[in-house]
Short mmCIF file of C-alpha atoms in Angstrom, two decimals:
data_model
loop_
_atom_site.label_atom_id
_atom_site.label_comp_id
_atom_site.label_asym_id
_atom_site.label_seq_id
_atom_site.Cartn_x
_atom_site.Cartn_y
_atom_site.Cartn_z
CA MET A 1 0.00 0.00 0.00
CA ILE A 2 1.23 3.49 -0.85
CA LEU A 3 1.57 5.94 2.04
CA LYS A 4 -0.28 8.67 0.13
CA GLU A 5 -3.39 6.45 -0.02
CA LEU A 6 -3.32 5.83 3.72
CA ILE A 7 -3.10 9.49 4.69
CA SER A 8 -5.43 10.96 2.06
CA GLU A 9 -8.05 11.88 4.72
CA LEU A 10 -5.55 13.56 7.03
CA ASP A 11 -4.67 17.18 7.50
CA TYR A 12 -0.90 16.72 7.45
CA THR A 13 2.44 18.24 6.53
CA LEU A 14 5.06 16.24 4.63
CA TYR A 15 8.36 17.63 5.89
CA ASN A 16 10.82 14.98 4.78
CA GLY A 17 10.94 12.20 2.21
CA ASP A 18 8.41 10.88 -0.29
CA GLU A 19 4.71 10.26 0.37
CA ASN A 20 4.64 7.69 -2.46
CA VAL A 21 6.71 5.25 -0.42
CA GLU A 22 5.43 1.66 -0.16
CA ILE A 23 4.12 0.69 3.32
CA THR A 24 4.16 -2.89 4.62
CA GLU A 25 2.51 -2.47 8.05
CA LEU A 26 0.87 0.12 10.30
CA VAL A 27 2.43 0.24 13.78
CA CYS A 28 1.89 2.35 16.92
CA ASP A 29 3.77 0.07 19.35
CA SER A 30 7.55 0.47 19.11
CA ARG A 31 7.98 -3.22 20.00
CA LYS A 32 6.16 -4.23 16.79
CA ILE A 33 8.15 -2.15 14.29
CA VAL A 34 9.04 -4.07 11.11
CA LYS A 35 10.88 -3.15 7.94
CA GLY A 36 8.82 -0.93 5.64
CA CYS A 37 6.19 0.00 8.23
CA ILE A 38 4.65 3.36 9.04
CA PHE A 39 5.15 4.21 12.72
CA VAL A 40 2.64 6.53 14.39
CA CYS A 41 4.12 8.27 17.45
CA ILE A 42 1.46 8.16 20.18
CA LYS A 43 1.89 10.17 23.38
CA GLY A 44 0.71 7.80 26.13
CA THR A 45 0.42 8.15 29.90
CA VAL A 46 3.60 6.11 30.40
CA PHE A 47 5.52 6.20 27.10
CA ASP A 48 5.84 8.73 24.29
CA GLY A 49 6.29 7.19 20.86
CA HIS A 50 8.41 10.16 19.77
CA THR A 51 11.24 8.86 21.96
CA PHE A 52 11.45 5.72 19.79
CA ILE A 53 11.90 7.49 16.43
CA ASP A 54 15.55 6.60 15.97
CA GLU A 55 14.91 3.02 17.08
CA ALA A 56 12.09 2.81 14.50
CA ILE A 57 14.46 4.01 11.78
CA LYS A 58 17.07 1.46 12.86
CA GLN A 59 14.44 -1.28 12.59
CA GLY A 60 13.57 -0.18 9.05
CA ALA A 61 10.45 1.99 9.37
CA ALA A 62 9.69 3.59 5.99
CA ALA A 63 7.61 6.48 7.34
CA ILE A 64 6.95 8.14 10.68
CA ILE A 65 4.00 10.31 11.73
CA THR A 66 4.72 12.82 14.48
CA GLU A 67 2.58 15.41 16.25
CA ASP A 68 5.11 18.16 15.66
CA GLU A 69 7.92 18.49 13.19
CA VAL A 70 11.06 16.91 14.61
CA GLU A 71 14.66 17.64 13.69
CA ILE A 72 15.81 15.80 10.57
CA THR A 73 19.23 14.58 11.62
CA GLN A 74 21.63 12.71 9.32
CA ASN A 75 20.24 9.28 10.22
CA ARG A 76 16.66 10.47 9.52
CA LYS A 77 17.18 11.86 6.02
CA ASN A 78 16.16 8.68 4.20
CA THR A 79 12.89 8.27 6.14
CA THR A 80 9.59 9.96 5.27
CA PHE A 81 8.30 12.22 8.03
CA ILE A 82 4.76 13.57 8.32
CA ALA A 83 3.38 15.90 10.96
CA ALA A 84 -0.29 15.68 12.01
CA ALA A 85 -1.98 17.72 14.73
CA ASP A 86 -3.28 14.79 16.82
CA CYS A 87 -1.58 11.41 16.48
CA ARG A 88 -4.36 9.55 18.29
CA ASN A 89 -6.93 10.87 15.84
CA THR A 90 -4.46 10.22 13.04
CA LEU A 91 -3.95 6.61 14.11
CA ALA A 92 -7.71 6.01 14.05
CA LEU A 93 -8.14 7.49 10.56
CA VAL A 94 -5.09 5.75 9.12
CA SER A 95 -6.19 2.44 10.71
CA ALA A 96 -9.60 2.72 9.05
CA ALA A 97 -7.92 3.33 5.67
CA TYR A 98 -5.36 0.55 6.25
CA PHE A 99 -8.12 -2.03 6.80
CA GLY A 100 -10.31 -0.73 3.99
CA HIS A 101 -12.87 1.20 6.07
CA PRO A 102 -14.56 -1.96 7.43
CA SER A 103 -17.15 -0.03 9.49
CA LYS A 104 -18.84 0.83 6.21
CA ARG A 105 -19.55 -2.88 5.74
CA LEU A 106 -21.23 -3.19 9.17
CA PHE A 107 -24.21 -1.73 11.01
CA THR A 108 -22.40 -0.21 13.98
CA ILE A 109 -23.90 0.12 17.47
CA GLY A 110 -21.91 1.90 20.20
CA ILE A 111 -22.96 1.82 23.86
CA THR A 112 -21.61 4.25 26.47
CA GLY A 113 -22.48 4.92 30.11
CA THR A 114 -21.17 4.22 33.60
CA LYS A 115 -23.05 0.95 34.10
CA GLY A 116 -24.91 -1.51 31.94
CA LYS A 117 -22.74 -1.41 28.81
CA THR A 118 -21.68 -5.05 28.95
CA THR A 119 -25.07 -6.58 29.70
CA THR A 120 -26.84 -4.38 27.14
CA ALA A 121 -24.30 -5.31 24.46
CA PHE A 122 -24.81 -9.04 25.06
CA MET A 123 -28.59 -8.59 25.05
CA VAL A 124 -28.42 -6.80 21.70
CA ARG A 125 -26.22 -9.47 20.19
CA GLU A 126 -28.50 -12.26 21.43
CA ILE A 127 -31.60 -10.64 19.92
CA LEU A 128 -29.94 -9.82 16.60
CA GLU A 129 -28.45 -13.30 16.25
CA ARG A 130 -31.86 -14.83 16.95
CA CYS A 131 -33.31 -12.58 14.25
CA GLY A 132 -30.77 -13.81 11.71
CA TYR A 133 -28.23 -10.98 11.85
CA LYS A 134 -24.73 -12.32 12.42
CA THR A 135 -23.31 -9.87 14.95
CA GLY A 136 -19.82 -9.15 16.25
CA LEU A 137 -19.12 -7.78 19.72
CA ILE A 138 -16.38 -5.71 21.34
CA GLY A 139 -16.55 -5.27 25.11
CA THR A 140 -15.16 -5.72 28.59
CA ILE A 141 -15.53 -9.49 28.76
CA GLU A 142 -14.61 -10.56 25.24
CA ILE A 143 -14.43 -9.75 21.56
CA ILE A 144 -16.47 -11.91 19.17
CA THR A 145 -15.59 -11.63 15.49
CA GLY A 146 -17.85 -14.43 14.28
CA SER A 147 -16.69 -17.85 15.38
CA ARG A 148 -13.61 -16.44 17.15
CA HIS A 149 -13.82 -15.35 20.80
CA ILE A 150 -10.92 -13.25 22.14
CA GLU A 151 -10.35 -12.26 25.76
CA SER A 152 -10.52 -8.49 26.23
CA ALA A 153 -7.76 -6.37 27.72
CA ASN A 154 -9.73 -3.09 27.67
CA THR A 155 -13.39 -2.17 27.40
CA THR A 156 -12.62 -0.51 24.05
CA PRO A 157 -9.36 -1.51 22.31
CA GLU A 158 -6.93 0.87 20.59
CA SER A 159 -8.24 2.25 17.29
CA TYR A 160 -5.95 0.00 15.22
CA ASP A 161 -7.43 -3.07 16.92
CA VAL A 162 -11.00 -1.79 16.62
CA GLN A 163 -10.57 -1.50 12.86
CA ARG A 164 -8.77 -4.85 12.66
CA TYR A 165 -11.62 -6.58 14.50
CA PHE A 166 -14.19 -4.79 12.33
CA LYS A 167 -12.48 -6.15 9.21
CA GLU A 168 -12.38 -9.66 10.64
CA MET A 169 -16.09 -9.43 11.49
CA ALA A 170 -17.03 -8.19 8.03
CA ASP A 171 -14.86 -10.85 6.37
CA ASN A 172 -16.55 -13.48 8.55
CA GLY A 173 -19.98 -12.45 7.31
CA CYS A 174 -21.10 -10.29 10.24
CA LYS A 175 -23.74 -7.74 9.33
CA CYS A 176 -23.66 -5.84 12.62
CA VAL A 177 -21.31 -5.04 15.47
CA VAL A 178 -22.27 -3.94 18.97
CA MET A 179 -19.49 -2.46 21.08
CA GLU A 180 -18.94 -0.88 24.44
CA VAL A 181 -17.55 2.62 24.01
CA SER A 182 -15.81 3.82 27.17
CA SER A 183 -15.29 7.48 28.02
CA GLN A 184 -11.54 6.82 27.91
CA ALA A 185 -11.89 5.48 24.38
CA LEU A 186 -13.80 8.57 23.29
CA MET A 187 -11.27 10.84 24.98
CA MET A 188 -8.38 8.97 23.35
CA LYS A 189 -10.01 8.96 19.87
CA ARG A 190 -10.12 5.16 19.64
CA CYS A 191 -13.40 5.40 17.73
CA ALA A 192 -12.51 8.44 15.62
CA GLY A 193 -13.56 8.13 12.01
CA ILE A 194 -16.49 5.81 12.81
CA THR A 195 -19.99 7.11 12.21
CA PHE A 196 -22.08 4.84 14.41
CA ASP A 197 -25.47 3.92 13.04
CA ILE A 198 -26.78 3.89 16.62
CA GLY A 199 -25.23 5.39 19.75
CA VAL A 200 -26.61 4.47 23.17
CA PHE A 201 -26.40 6.16 26.58
CA THR A 202 -27.23 3.99 29.62
CA ASN A 203 -26.57 6.19 32.69
CA LEU A 204 -23.96 8.36 34.36
CA GLU A 205 -22.53 8.37 37.87
CA PRO A 206 -19.20 9.66 39.24
CA ASP A 207 -16.53 7.14 38.24
CA HIS A 208 -13.17 6.96 36.44
CA ILE A 209 -12.15 10.34 37.86
CA GLY A 210 -8.53 10.72 38.91
CA PRO A 211 -4.94 10.37 37.68
CA ASN A 212 -4.68 8.92 34.15
CA GLU A 213 -8.48 9.02 33.81
CA HIS A 214 -10.77 12.07 33.81
CA ALA A 215 -9.87 15.32 35.52
CA SER A 216 -13.44 15.94 36.72
CA PHE A 217 -17.00 14.69 36.51
CA GLU A 218 -17.69 17.39 33.93
CA ASP A 219 -14.87 16.05 31.75
CA TYR A 220 -16.18 12.51 32.19
CA MET A 221 -19.68 13.62 31.15
CA HIS A 222 -18.33 15.61 28.19
CA CYS A 223 -16.45 12.57 26.88
CA LYS A 224 -19.56 10.40 27.11
CA GLY A 225 -21.38 13.00 25.04
CA LEU A 226 -18.86 12.80 22.20
CA LEU A 227 -20.55 9.62 20.97
CA PHE A 228 -23.66 11.60 20.06
CA LYS A 229 -21.66 13.81 17.74
CA GLN A 230 -20.59 10.80 15.68
CA CYS A 231 -23.75 8.70 15.41
CA LYS A 232 -26.88 8.83 13.25
CA ILE A 233 -29.42 7.79 15.91
CA GLY A 234 -29.00 8.36 19.65
CA ILE A 235 -30.93 6.09 22.03
CA VAL A 236 -30.76 7.46 25.57
CA ASN A 237 -32.01 6.81 29.09
CA PHE A 238 -34.91 9.23 29.55
CA ASP A 239 -34.77 8.95 33.35
CA ASP A 240 -31.10 9.73 33.94
CA GLU A 241 -30.58 13.22 35.36
CA HIS A 242 -27.51 13.78 33.17
CA THR A 243 -29.05 12.83 29.82
CA ASN A 244 -29.66 16.40 28.64
CA LYS A 245 -26.08 17.40 29.45
CA VAL A 246 -24.68 14.34 27.70
CA LEU A 247 -26.72 15.24 24.61
CA GLU A 248 -25.54 18.87 24.49
CA GLY A 249 -24.38 19.64 20.96
CA HIS A 250 -25.56 16.29 19.60
CA THR A 251 -25.86 15.88 15.84
CA CYS A 252 -28.09 12.78 15.81
CA SER A 253 -31.81 12.10 15.98
CA VAL A 254 -32.82 11.06 19.51
CA GLU A 255 -35.02 8.28 20.90
CA THR A 256 -35.62 7.59 24.60
CA TYR A 257 -36.37 4.68 26.91
CA GLY A 258 -37.16 4.56 30.61
CA LEU A 259 -39.70 4.02 33.37
CA ASN A 260 -41.05 7.56 33.60
CA GLU A 261 -43.86 9.09 31.59
CA GLY A 262 -42.61 10.70 28.40
CA ALA A 263 -40.13 8.00 27.38
CA ASN A 264 -40.61 6.73 23.82
CA LEU A 265 -40.19 3.15 25.06
CA ARG A 266 -41.51 2.71 28.60
CA ALA A 267 -41.54 -0.24 31.00
CA VAL A 268 -44.65 -0.65 33.16
CA ASN A 269 -46.03 -3.25 35.58
CA ILE A 270 -42.59 -4.28 36.83
CA GLN A 271 -42.60 -7.42 38.97
CA TYR A 272 -39.69 -8.71 41.06
CA VAL A 273 -40.14 -12.47 41.34
CA HIS A 274 -38.47 -14.44 44.14
CA GLU A 275 -38.83 -18.19 43.68
CA PRO A 276 -37.01 -21.01 45.49
CA GLY A 277 -33.32 -20.68 44.57
CA HIS A 278 -33.95 -18.09 41.90
CA ILE A 279 -34.95 -14.47 41.32
CA SER A 280 -36.18 -12.87 38.10
CA THR A 281 -37.86 -9.77 36.69
CA GLU A 282 -40.91 -9.23 34.49
CA TYR A 283 -42.50 -6.16 32.92
CA ASP A 284 -44.67 -4.92 30.08
CA ILE A 285 -43.99 -2.31 27.40
CA GLU A 286 -46.53 0.49 27.57
CA GLY A 287 -48.94 0.47 24.65
CA GLU A 288 -47.46 -2.67 23.08
CA LYS A 289 -47.97 -6.43 23.26
CA LEU A 290 -44.55 -7.08 24.73
CA HIS A 291 -44.19 -8.94 28.03
CA ILE A 292 -40.54 -9.26 29.03
CA LYS A 293 -39.25 -11.96 31.36
CA LEU A 294 -35.64 -11.70 32.50
CA SER A 295 -33.61 -14.31 34.33
CA LEU A 296 -31.72 -11.32 35.71
CA PRO A 297 -32.62 -9.29 38.77
CA GLY A 298 -33.16 -5.64 39.44
CA LYS A 299 -34.36 -2.38 38.01
CA PHE A 300 -31.00 -1.94 36.27
CA SER A 301 -31.76 -5.09 34.26
CA VAL A 302 -35.04 -3.52 33.18
CA TYR A 303 -33.14 -0.46 31.92
CA ASN A 304 -30.52 -2.59 30.13
CA SER A 305 -33.17 -4.67 28.37
CA LEU A 306 -35.16 -1.55 27.43
CA ALA A 307 -32.06 -0.15 25.73
CA ALA A 308 -31.59 -3.45 23.90
CA ILE A 309 -35.21 -3.49 22.74
CA ALA A 310 -35.00 0.14 21.57
CA ILE A 311 -31.96 -0.76 19.46
CA CYS A 312 -33.31 -4.00 18.04
CA ARG A 313 -36.68 -2.54 17.03
CA HIS A 314 -34.69 -0.93 14.22
CA PHE A 315 -34.14 -4.48 12.90
CA THR A 316 -37.25 -6.48 13.72
CA GLU A 317 -40.89 -6.30 14.74
CA ASP A 318 -40.89 -9.96 15.80
CA THR A 319 -41.82 -9.57 19.47
CA ASP A 320 -41.66 -13.32 20.06
CA LYS A 321 -37.96 -13.45 19.16
CA ILE A 322 -37.21 -10.42 21.34
CA GLU A 323 -39.03 -11.96 24.31
CA LYS A 324 -37.35 -15.36 23.94
CA ALA A 325 -33.88 -13.87 23.47
CA LEU A 326 -34.17 -11.75 26.61
CA GLU A 327 -35.68 -14.53 28.71
CA GLY A 328 -32.69 -16.76 28.03
CA ILE A 329 -29.93 -14.16 28.33
CA ARG A 330 -27.06 -14.87 30.72
CA VAL A 331 -23.97 -12.68 30.95
CA ARG A 332 -20.84 -14.09 32.55
CA GLY A 333 -20.13 -12.36 35.84
CA ARG A 334 -22.99 -9.85 35.57
CA VAL A 335 -25.63 -10.71 38.22
CA GLU A 336 -25.02 -14.28 37.05
CA ILE A 337 -27.25 -16.63 39.02
CA LEU A 338 -25.68 -20.03 39.67
CA PRO A 339 -27.70 -23.21 40.33
CA VAL A 340 -26.76 -24.20 43.87
CA SER A 341 -29.82 -24.79 46.06
CA ASP A 342 -33.61 -24.59 45.94
CA ASP A 343 -33.51 -22.84 49.30
CA PHE A 344 -31.35 -19.82 48.52
CA THR A 345 -30.04 -17.86 45.54
CA VAL A 346 -26.35 -17.48 44.66
CA MET A 347 -25.02 -14.92 42.20
CA VAL A 348 -21.64 -13.70 40.95
CA ASP A 349 -21.29 -10.04 39.99
CA TYR A 350 -18.57 -7.62 38.91
CA ALA A 351 -19.57 -4.91 41.43
CA HIS A 352 -16.12 -3.71 42.48
CA ASN A 353 -16.78 -0.24 43.87
CA ALA A 354 -19.23 1.29 46.35
CA MET A 355 -21.47 2.75 43.65
CA SER A 356 -22.06 -0.54 41.83
CA LEU A 357 -22.31 -2.56 45.03
CA GLU A 358 -24.90 -0.19 46.50
CA SER A 359 -26.96 -0.31 43.32
CA LEU A 360 -26.89 -4.10 43.32
CA LEU A 361 -27.76 -4.58 46.99
CA ASN A 362 -30.58 -2.04 46.88
CA SER A 363 -32.01 -3.85 43.85
CA LEU A 364 -31.86 -7.18 45.66
CA LYS A 365 -33.84 -5.77 48.57
CA GLU A 366 -36.78 -5.42 46.14
CA TYR A 367 -37.01 -9.24 46.26
CA GLN A 368 -37.57 -9.22 50.04
CA PRO A 369 -34.98 -11.87 50.85
CA GLU A 370 -34.65 -13.31 54.33
CA ARG A 371 -31.03 -12.13 54.35
CA ILE A 372 -28.42 -10.80 51.96
CA ILE A 373 -24.98 -12.34 52.43
CA THR A 374 -22.23 -10.47 50.58
CA VAL A 375 -18.78 -11.93 49.91
CA PHE A 376 -16.26 -9.37 48.68
CA GLY A 377 -12.76 -7.95 48.89
CA CYS A 378 -10.90 -5.02 47.32
CA GLY A 379 -7.98 -4.80 44.95
CA GLY A 380 -4.48 -3.90 46.02
CA ASN A 381 -2.49 -0.98 44.58
CA ARG A 382 -5.74 0.99 44.29
CA ASP A 383 -7.35 3.94 46.07
CA ARG A 384 -7.87 3.04 49.74
CA ASN A 385 -11.03 5.12 49.87
CA ARG A 386 -12.72 2.50 47.70
CA ARG A 387 -12.17 -0.01 50.51
CA PHE A 388 -13.71 2.20 53.18
CA GLU A 389 -16.68 2.96 50.95
CA MET A 390 -17.36 -0.64 49.94
CA GLY A 391 -17.12 -1.75 53.55
CA GLU A 392 -19.67 0.83 54.67
CA VAL A 393 -22.09 -0.03 51.87
CA SER A 394 -21.92 -3.76 52.51
CA SER A 395 -22.36 -3.33 56.27
CA ARG A 396 -25.34 -1.01 55.77
CA LEU A 397 -27.17 -3.06 53.13
CA SER A 398 -26.11 -6.67 53.83
CA ASP A 399 -27.21 -8.82 56.75
CA LEU A 400 -23.83 -10.54 56.73
CA SER A 401 -20.60 -9.42 55.06
CA VAL A 402 -17.91 -12.02 54.42
CA ILE A 403 -14.73 -10.02 53.86
CA THR A 404 -12.07 -11.79 51.85
CA SER A 405 -9.25 -11.27 49.36
CA ASP A 406 -9.70 -9.98 45.81
CA ASN A 407 -6.55 -9.11 43.81
CA PRO A 408 -4.08 -8.05 46.54
CA ARG A 409 -1.38 -7.43 43.93
CA ASP A 410 1.66 -6.09 45.82
CA GLU A 411 -0.16 -5.44 49.10
CA GLU A 412 -0.73 -7.74 52.05
CA PRO A 413 -4.30 -9.15 51.96
CA MET A 414 -4.87 -8.47 55.66
CA ALA A 415 -3.85 -4.82 55.26
CA ILE A 416 -6.55 -4.42 52.61
CA ILE A 417 -9.07 -6.23 54.81
CA GLU A 418 -8.27 -3.91 57.71
CA ASP A 419 -9.12 -0.94 55.47
CA ILE A 420 -12.42 -2.59 54.53
CA LEU A 421 -13.17 -3.16 58.22
CA THR A 422 -12.80 0.57 58.84
CA GLY A 423 -15.78 1.07 56.56
CA ILE A 424 -17.65 -1.99 57.85
CA ARG A 425 -17.65 -0.56 61.37
CA LYS A 426 -19.34 2.65 60.20
CA ALA A 427 -22.60 0.68 59.95
CA ASP A 428 -24.07 -2.13 62.02
CA GLY A 429 -24.11 -5.19 59.75
CA ALA A 430 -22.72 -8.50 60.96
CA TYR A 431 -19.42 -9.58 59.41
CA VAL A 432 -16.66 -12.17 59.38
CA THR A 433 -13.20 -12.00 57.82
CA ILE A 434 -11.91 -14.99 55.85
CA PRO A 435 -8.86 -14.03 53.75
CA ASP A 436 -8.90 -17.19 51.62
CA ARG A 437 -11.53 -16.54 48.94
CA LYS A 438 -12.38 -20.22 48.46
CA GLU A 439 -13.00 -20.62 52.17
CA ALA A 440 -15.03 -17.40 52.23
CA VAL A 441 -17.32 -18.69 49.47
CA ARG A 442 -17.67 -22.02 51.25
CA TYR A 443 -18.55 -20.25 54.51
CA ALA A 444 -21.23 -18.12 52.84
CA LEU A 445 -22.89 -21.09 51.16
CA SER A 446 -22.77 -23.26 54.27
CA HIS A 447 -24.41 -20.49 56.35
CA ALA A 448 -27.07 -19.52 53.80
CA GLY A 449 -30.66 -20.34 54.72
CA LYS A 450 -34.06 -20.52 53.10
CA GLY A 451 -34.92 -17.32 51.22
CA ASP A 452 -31.41 -15.85 51.45
CA ILE A 453 -29.49 -14.26 48.56
CA VAL A 454 -25.73 -14.80 48.47
CA VAL A 455 -23.76 -12.24 46.44
CA ILE A 456 -20.14 -12.94 45.50
CA ALA A 457 -18.96 -9.53 44.33
CA GLY A 458 -15.94 -7.86 42.83
CA LYS A 459 -14.47 -10.21 40.24
CA GLY A 460 -17.40 -11.13 38.03
CA HIS A 461 -16.07 -12.51 34.73
CA GLU A 462 -12.41 -12.38 35.86
CA ASP A 463 -10.83 -15.81 36.27
CA TYR A 464 -7.62 -14.89 38.03
CA GLN A 465 -6.10 -13.53 41.22
CA ILE A 466 -2.90 -11.46 41.29
CA ILE A 467 -0.62 -11.96 44.29
CA LYS A 468 2.85 -10.35 44.48
CA GLY A 469 2.94 -9.87 40.71
CA VAL A 470 1.96 -13.48 39.93
CA LYS A 471 -1.33 -14.24 38.17
CA TYR A 472 -3.10 -17.35 39.46
CA HIS A 473 -6.22 -18.98 38.04
CA MET A 474 -9.26 -18.38 40.22
CA ASP A 475 -12.87 -18.22 39.07
CA ASP A 476 -15.72 -17.42 41.47
CA ARG A 477 -18.04 -19.73 39.52
CA GLU A 478 -15.63 -22.62 40.06
CA LEU A 479 -15.29 -21.76 43.75
CA VAL A 480 -19.08 -21.90 44.10
CA GLU A 481 -19.26 -25.29 42.36
CA GLU A 482 -16.44 -26.69 44.51
CA ALA A 483 -18.16 -25.44 47.67
CA ARG A 484 -21.51 -26.85 46.54
CA LYS A 485 -19.99 -30.30 46.14
CA GLU A 486 -18.04 -30.17 49.41
CA ILE A 487 -21.08 -29.27 51.50
CA ALA A 488 -23.38 -31.54 49.44
CA LEU A 489 -25.96 -28.93 48.48
#
């Protein structure tokens, strides 16, 4: 491929060399430089690609894109240099061109928001697949490009990888893609150059604010809103207090969903069903012959499924397929109910901060359980305030907290637990501390009684534990199954 073809959509300055040079690869990671490649210098939070320019030349890079013009020293004279104002935006646009603009071959659905992105994305994919639309997925748990499932490293990958996965999906016969679009991804231009057919907003709460994330809640909210300046149709949560701010300056048509009067798609007659060993949710769609049954608990599941329905109504009017798809949906590590006992309910969830844990526990109270037993820990090398906050929430909303280890990383597990206990003691809930997570799960199941709900929180879909820099296999679902067998439930 000729360099000039790759950069035709850029606003750039050629300040050394020839733009008709042949390019073999597109690279933004200095460790992946190969002979004949074009190297895009990205300024990251840890490394700056500009510091690897001479190394790239030594490895045979044919062209280099920089954010500012750099000095053309003797060893750089035979390399093509291009300056572009924003290398992150540049990488996204060049990646799209490099892979042949694959988003144009797909119906693209982007979902943003603080909570609900993952579950909503899986719901959408399940409905569309059932309706005959082969659908790819990019999200927190995994990437699905057709028959290939790839473990995710980030909620939204780097722009090069987004375009690479899009191409693989299109080549594999996918007609649609549904992807989680994080605020970080929008801020870092990972989705630049994509015009989403549908953009979705789930909700907004203070999160991801701090070093290497967002400077303020306002910045966080602004970044979420960027999606609605690069989509054709915006589908938004009518009930969220921040929706109007998120939509400021939007360039799309807007549709709404929610529980309050005025929403275009509204859930009514919500029922929280607590049966032996299981909880579920049912509701109707106002003015329509749609009765939704979910094997997932809580009001948040109603919102997630409403968003999915609002999206999929652009593809099908077959209410039977929508109902059946949603009734059977299960999402790994997201309020995932495990079959353990007819007496009590056991679920695994990713709730790993006070906000998500409080939302989950409050939702579970709607089912009027005898008790809520919450098993959780907190990660090491992270903000200690999260530990205090999660401890207080669990103590206030759970009948019994079983405090254990999560990912201690480089910290001592008991030091983390002591921080959690500081928060636990701010409320009056009963608690025990069991550092070994397997033993903690076993304790919770062996002490659960009729009508109880046991929540194992914090890790969700993750299947590992990090201790002193070493990653060990550990899956909460497997711990539950082992405990079930040991205590003969």
